[in-house]
Coordinates of C-alpha atoms in Angstrom, one line a residue:
X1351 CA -27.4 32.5 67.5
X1352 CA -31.0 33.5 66.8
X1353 CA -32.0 37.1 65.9
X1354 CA -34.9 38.5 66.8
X1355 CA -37.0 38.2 63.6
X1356 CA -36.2 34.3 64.4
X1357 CA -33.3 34.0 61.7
X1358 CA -30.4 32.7 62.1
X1359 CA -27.3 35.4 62.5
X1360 CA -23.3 34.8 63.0
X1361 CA -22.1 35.9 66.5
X1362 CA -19.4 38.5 66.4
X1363 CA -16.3 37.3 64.5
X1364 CA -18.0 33.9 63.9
X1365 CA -17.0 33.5 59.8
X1366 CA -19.8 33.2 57.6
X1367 CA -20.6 31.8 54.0
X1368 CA -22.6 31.9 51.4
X1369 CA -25.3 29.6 51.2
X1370 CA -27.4 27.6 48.4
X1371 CA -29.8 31.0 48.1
X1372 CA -27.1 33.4 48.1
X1373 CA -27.6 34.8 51.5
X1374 CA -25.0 34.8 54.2
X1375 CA -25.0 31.8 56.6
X1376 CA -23.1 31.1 59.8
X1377 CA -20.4 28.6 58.9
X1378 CA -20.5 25.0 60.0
X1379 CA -19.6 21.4 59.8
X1380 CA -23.2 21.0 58.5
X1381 CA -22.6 24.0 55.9
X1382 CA -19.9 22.4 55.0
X1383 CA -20.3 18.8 54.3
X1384 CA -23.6 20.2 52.6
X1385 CA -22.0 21.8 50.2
X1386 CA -19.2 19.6 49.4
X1387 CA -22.3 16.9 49.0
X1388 CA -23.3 19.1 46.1
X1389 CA -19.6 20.2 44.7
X1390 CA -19.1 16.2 44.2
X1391 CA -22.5 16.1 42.8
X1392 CA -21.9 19.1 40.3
X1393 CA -18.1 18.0 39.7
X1394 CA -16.4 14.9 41.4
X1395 CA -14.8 14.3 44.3
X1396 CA -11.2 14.3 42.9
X1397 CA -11.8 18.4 42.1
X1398 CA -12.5 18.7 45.9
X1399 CA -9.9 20.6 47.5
X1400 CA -10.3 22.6 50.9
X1401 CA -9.5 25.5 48.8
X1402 CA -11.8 24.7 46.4
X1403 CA -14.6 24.5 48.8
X1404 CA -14.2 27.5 50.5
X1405 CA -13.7 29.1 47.1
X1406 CA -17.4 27.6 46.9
X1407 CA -18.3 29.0 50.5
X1408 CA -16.9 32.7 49.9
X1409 CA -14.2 32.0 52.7
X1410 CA -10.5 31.4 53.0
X1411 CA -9.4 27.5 52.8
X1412 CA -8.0 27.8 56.4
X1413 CA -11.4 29.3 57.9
X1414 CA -12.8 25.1 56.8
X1415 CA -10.4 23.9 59.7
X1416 CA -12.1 25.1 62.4
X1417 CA -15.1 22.7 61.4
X1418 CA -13.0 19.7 59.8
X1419 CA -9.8 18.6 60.1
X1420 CA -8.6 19.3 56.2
X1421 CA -10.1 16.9 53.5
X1422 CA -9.1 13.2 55.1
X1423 CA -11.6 14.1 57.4
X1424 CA -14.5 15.8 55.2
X1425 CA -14.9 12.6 53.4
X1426 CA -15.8 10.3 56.2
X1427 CA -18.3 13.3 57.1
X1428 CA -19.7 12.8 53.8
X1429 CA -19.9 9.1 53.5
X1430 CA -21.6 9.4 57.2
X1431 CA -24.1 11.9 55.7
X1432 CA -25.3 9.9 53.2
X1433 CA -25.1 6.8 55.2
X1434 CA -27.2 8.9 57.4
X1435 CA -30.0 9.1 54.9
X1436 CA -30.6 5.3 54.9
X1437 CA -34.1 4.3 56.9
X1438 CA -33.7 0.4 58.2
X1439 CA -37.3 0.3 59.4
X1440 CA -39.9 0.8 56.6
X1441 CA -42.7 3.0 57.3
X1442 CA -45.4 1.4 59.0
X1443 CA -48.1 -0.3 57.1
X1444 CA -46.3 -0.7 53.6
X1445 CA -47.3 -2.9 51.8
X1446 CA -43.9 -5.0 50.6
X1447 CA -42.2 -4.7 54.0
X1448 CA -44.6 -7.5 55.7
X1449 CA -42.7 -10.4 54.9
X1450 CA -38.9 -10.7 54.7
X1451 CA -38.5 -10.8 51.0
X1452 CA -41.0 -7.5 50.6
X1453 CA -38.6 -5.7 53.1
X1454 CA -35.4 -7.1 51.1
X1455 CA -36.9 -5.4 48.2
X1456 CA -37.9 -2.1 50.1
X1457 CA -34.4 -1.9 51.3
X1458 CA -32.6 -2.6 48.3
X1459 CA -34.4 0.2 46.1
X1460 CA -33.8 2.3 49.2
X1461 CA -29.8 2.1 48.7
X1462 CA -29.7 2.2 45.5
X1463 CA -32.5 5.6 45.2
X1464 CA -29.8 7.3 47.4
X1465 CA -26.7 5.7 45.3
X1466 CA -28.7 6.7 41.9
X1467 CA -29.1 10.7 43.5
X1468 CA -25.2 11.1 44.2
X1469 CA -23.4 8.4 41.8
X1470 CA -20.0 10.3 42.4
X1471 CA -20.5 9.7 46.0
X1472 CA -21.4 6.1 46.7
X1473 CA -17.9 4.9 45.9
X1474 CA -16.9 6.7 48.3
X1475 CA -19.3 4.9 50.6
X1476 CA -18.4 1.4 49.5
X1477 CA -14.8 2.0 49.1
X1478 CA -13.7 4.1 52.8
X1479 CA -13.2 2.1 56.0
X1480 CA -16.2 1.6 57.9
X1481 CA -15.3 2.2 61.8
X1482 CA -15.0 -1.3 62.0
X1483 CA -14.1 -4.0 59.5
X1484 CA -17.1 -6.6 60.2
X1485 CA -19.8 -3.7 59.5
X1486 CA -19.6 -4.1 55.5
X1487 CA -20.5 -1.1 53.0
X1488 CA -23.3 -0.2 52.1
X1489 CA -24.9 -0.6 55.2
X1490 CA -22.0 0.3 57.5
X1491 CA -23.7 2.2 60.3
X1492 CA -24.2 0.9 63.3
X1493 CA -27.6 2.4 63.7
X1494 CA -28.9 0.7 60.1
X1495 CA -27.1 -2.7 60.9
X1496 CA -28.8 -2.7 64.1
X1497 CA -32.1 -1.7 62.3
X1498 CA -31.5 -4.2 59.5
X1499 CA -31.0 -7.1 61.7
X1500 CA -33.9 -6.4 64.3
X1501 CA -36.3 -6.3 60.8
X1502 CA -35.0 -9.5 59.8
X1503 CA -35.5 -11.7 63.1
X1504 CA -39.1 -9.9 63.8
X1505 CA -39.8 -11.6 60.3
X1506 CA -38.4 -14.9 61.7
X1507 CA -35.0 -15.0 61.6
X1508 CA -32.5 -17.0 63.9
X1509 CA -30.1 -14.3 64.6
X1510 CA -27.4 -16.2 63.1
X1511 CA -29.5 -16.7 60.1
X1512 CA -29.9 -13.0 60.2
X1513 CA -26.1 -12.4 60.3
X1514 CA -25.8 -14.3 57.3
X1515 CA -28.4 -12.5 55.5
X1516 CA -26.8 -9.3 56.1
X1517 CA -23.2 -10.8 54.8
X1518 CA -24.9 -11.8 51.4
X1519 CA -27.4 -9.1 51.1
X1520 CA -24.9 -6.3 51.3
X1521 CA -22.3 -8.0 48.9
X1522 CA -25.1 -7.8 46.2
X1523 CA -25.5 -4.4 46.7
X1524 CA -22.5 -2.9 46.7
X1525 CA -21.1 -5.0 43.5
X1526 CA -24.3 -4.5 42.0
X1527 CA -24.9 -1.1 42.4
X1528 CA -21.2 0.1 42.0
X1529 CA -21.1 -1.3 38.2
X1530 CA -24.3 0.4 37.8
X1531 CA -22.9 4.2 39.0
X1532 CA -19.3 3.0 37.3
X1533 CA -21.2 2.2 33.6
X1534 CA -22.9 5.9 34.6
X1535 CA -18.8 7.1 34.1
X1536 CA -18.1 7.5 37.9
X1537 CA -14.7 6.4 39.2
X1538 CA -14.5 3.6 42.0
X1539 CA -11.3 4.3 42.2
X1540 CA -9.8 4.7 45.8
X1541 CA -9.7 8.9 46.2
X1542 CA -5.4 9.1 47.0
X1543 CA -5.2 11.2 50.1
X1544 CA -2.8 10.8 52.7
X1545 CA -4.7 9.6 55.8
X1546 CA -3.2 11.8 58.2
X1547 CA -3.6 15.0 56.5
X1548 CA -5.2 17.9 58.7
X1549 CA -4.7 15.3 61.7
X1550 CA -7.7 13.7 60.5
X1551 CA -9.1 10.7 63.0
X1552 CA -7.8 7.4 61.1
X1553 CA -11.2 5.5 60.6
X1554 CA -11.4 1.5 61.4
X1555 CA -11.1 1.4 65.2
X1556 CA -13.1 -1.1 66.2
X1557 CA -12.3 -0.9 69.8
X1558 CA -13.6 2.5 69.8
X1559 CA -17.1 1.8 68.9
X1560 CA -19.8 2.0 71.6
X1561 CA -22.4 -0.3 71.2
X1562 CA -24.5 0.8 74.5
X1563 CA -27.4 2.0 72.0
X1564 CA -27.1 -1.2 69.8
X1565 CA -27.8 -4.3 71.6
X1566 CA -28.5 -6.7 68.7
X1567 CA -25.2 -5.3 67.1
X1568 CA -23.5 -6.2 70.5
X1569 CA -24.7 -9.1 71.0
X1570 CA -24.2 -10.2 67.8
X1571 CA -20.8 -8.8 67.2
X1572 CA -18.7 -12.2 66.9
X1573 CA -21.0 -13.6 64.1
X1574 CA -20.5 -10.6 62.4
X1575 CA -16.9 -10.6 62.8
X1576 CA -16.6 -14.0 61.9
X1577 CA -14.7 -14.0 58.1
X1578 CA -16.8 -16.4 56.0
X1579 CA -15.6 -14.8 52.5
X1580 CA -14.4 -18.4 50.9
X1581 CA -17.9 -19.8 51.6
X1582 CA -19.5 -16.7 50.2
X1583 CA -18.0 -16.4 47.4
X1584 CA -18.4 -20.2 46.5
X1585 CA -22.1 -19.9 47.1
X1586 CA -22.7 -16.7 45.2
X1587 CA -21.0 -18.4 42.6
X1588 CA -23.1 -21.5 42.4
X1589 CA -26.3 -19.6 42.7
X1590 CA -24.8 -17.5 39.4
X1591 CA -24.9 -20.8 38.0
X1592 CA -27.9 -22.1 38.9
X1593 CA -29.5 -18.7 37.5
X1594 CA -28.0 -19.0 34.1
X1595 CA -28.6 -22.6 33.6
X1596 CA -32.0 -21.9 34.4
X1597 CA -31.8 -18.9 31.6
X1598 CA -30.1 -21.5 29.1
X1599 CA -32.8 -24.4 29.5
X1600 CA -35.9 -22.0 29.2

């Protein structure tokens, strides 16, 4: 509700918490996740308990629930936060975004930037269920994978070519960048919850999804739920070895 000075006041019997300044904030799911962003930040995500949290907020563990339903829950609203923060369409004019490789790049150093500013929290991005299996951590939103693959085939890609791109691109990125945050002393460990605490929604549904604002993703959906992981493997493997004979002979 908005006061008449234009700030920002609770509504009778509405529970309130304390913010980043120290003032007194309505509470919210965007309160919340907020500040569980920065308790994982400051601490790690295995010292995150509701109780901790509101401990955090100035409020009683079970005043939380009326925003998220208990932790299972709170970490898929962090993952999609951060997710969130990913742009898929380069700001116009850049410079290395013109071609496909200069957009690669862009994108690549985009991930890891936000990886690199909360290190305890991209495992938890590469490590959760995305909502359905075939769209692959780090770029598991439908709105980037839609995004990502529109960049690709308006800098000439088939759309199956494009599919494939996104298959190898994001398998360099997450091993990649989680050995980088996991030599920085972060665990990629799976966090042990039980998924149906606080009747938390169970993640992974792909019949669930509604693609209506992602035609590309729609369209392409059976490519991208086609499992090529044998072939990937084998050719990530030879171009390994075609690097490091390259490294040997110089």
């Amino acid at each position: 509700m908005i006061g008449r000075r234009g700030g920002i006041v609770a509504r009778r019997g509405e529970p309130t918490a304390t913010g980043k300044d120290g003032g007194r904030k309505p509470l919210s799911r965007q309160l919340i996740v907020g500040e569980a962003i920065d308790f994982i930040d400051e601490s790690s995500v295995n010292h995150l308990t509701m109780r901790s949290l509101g401990a955090r907020l100035g409020v009683e563990a079970m005043s939380l629930y009326r925003y998220v339903n208990g932790r299972e829950d709170l970490l898929e609203a962090i993952v999609a936060s951060l997710v969130d923060q990913l742009e898929a369409t380069p700001p116009a004019g850049h410079e290395l975004t013109t071609d496909w490789h200069g957009y690669l790049q862009w994108m690549a150093h985009s991930v890891r930037d936000i990886a690199l500013e909360h290190p305890a929290i991209f495992p938890l991005v590469a490590t959760r269920h995305p909502a359905a299996a075939w769209l692959r951590p780090p770029l598991r939103s439908l709105r980037v994978v839609e995004e990502f693959l529109a960049a690709l085939v308006e800098r000439g890609f088939t759309e199956e070519r494009a599919v494939e791109v996104y298959r190898v691109f994001t398998s360099f990125l997450l091993g990649q960048i989680l050995l980088e945050v996991a030599q920085r002393g972060e665990s990629t460990a799976p966090v042990e919850e039980p998924l149906d605490e606080g009747d938390a929604d169970i993640p992974n549904r792909d019949e669930e999804l509604d693609l209506s604002q992602f035609p590309l993703v729609a369209k392409l959906r059976p490519l991208l739920s086609e499992d090529h992981a044998d072939e990937e493997f084998e050719r990530s493997l030879e171009a390994l070895l075609d690097r490091l004979d390259l490294t040997v002979t110089q």
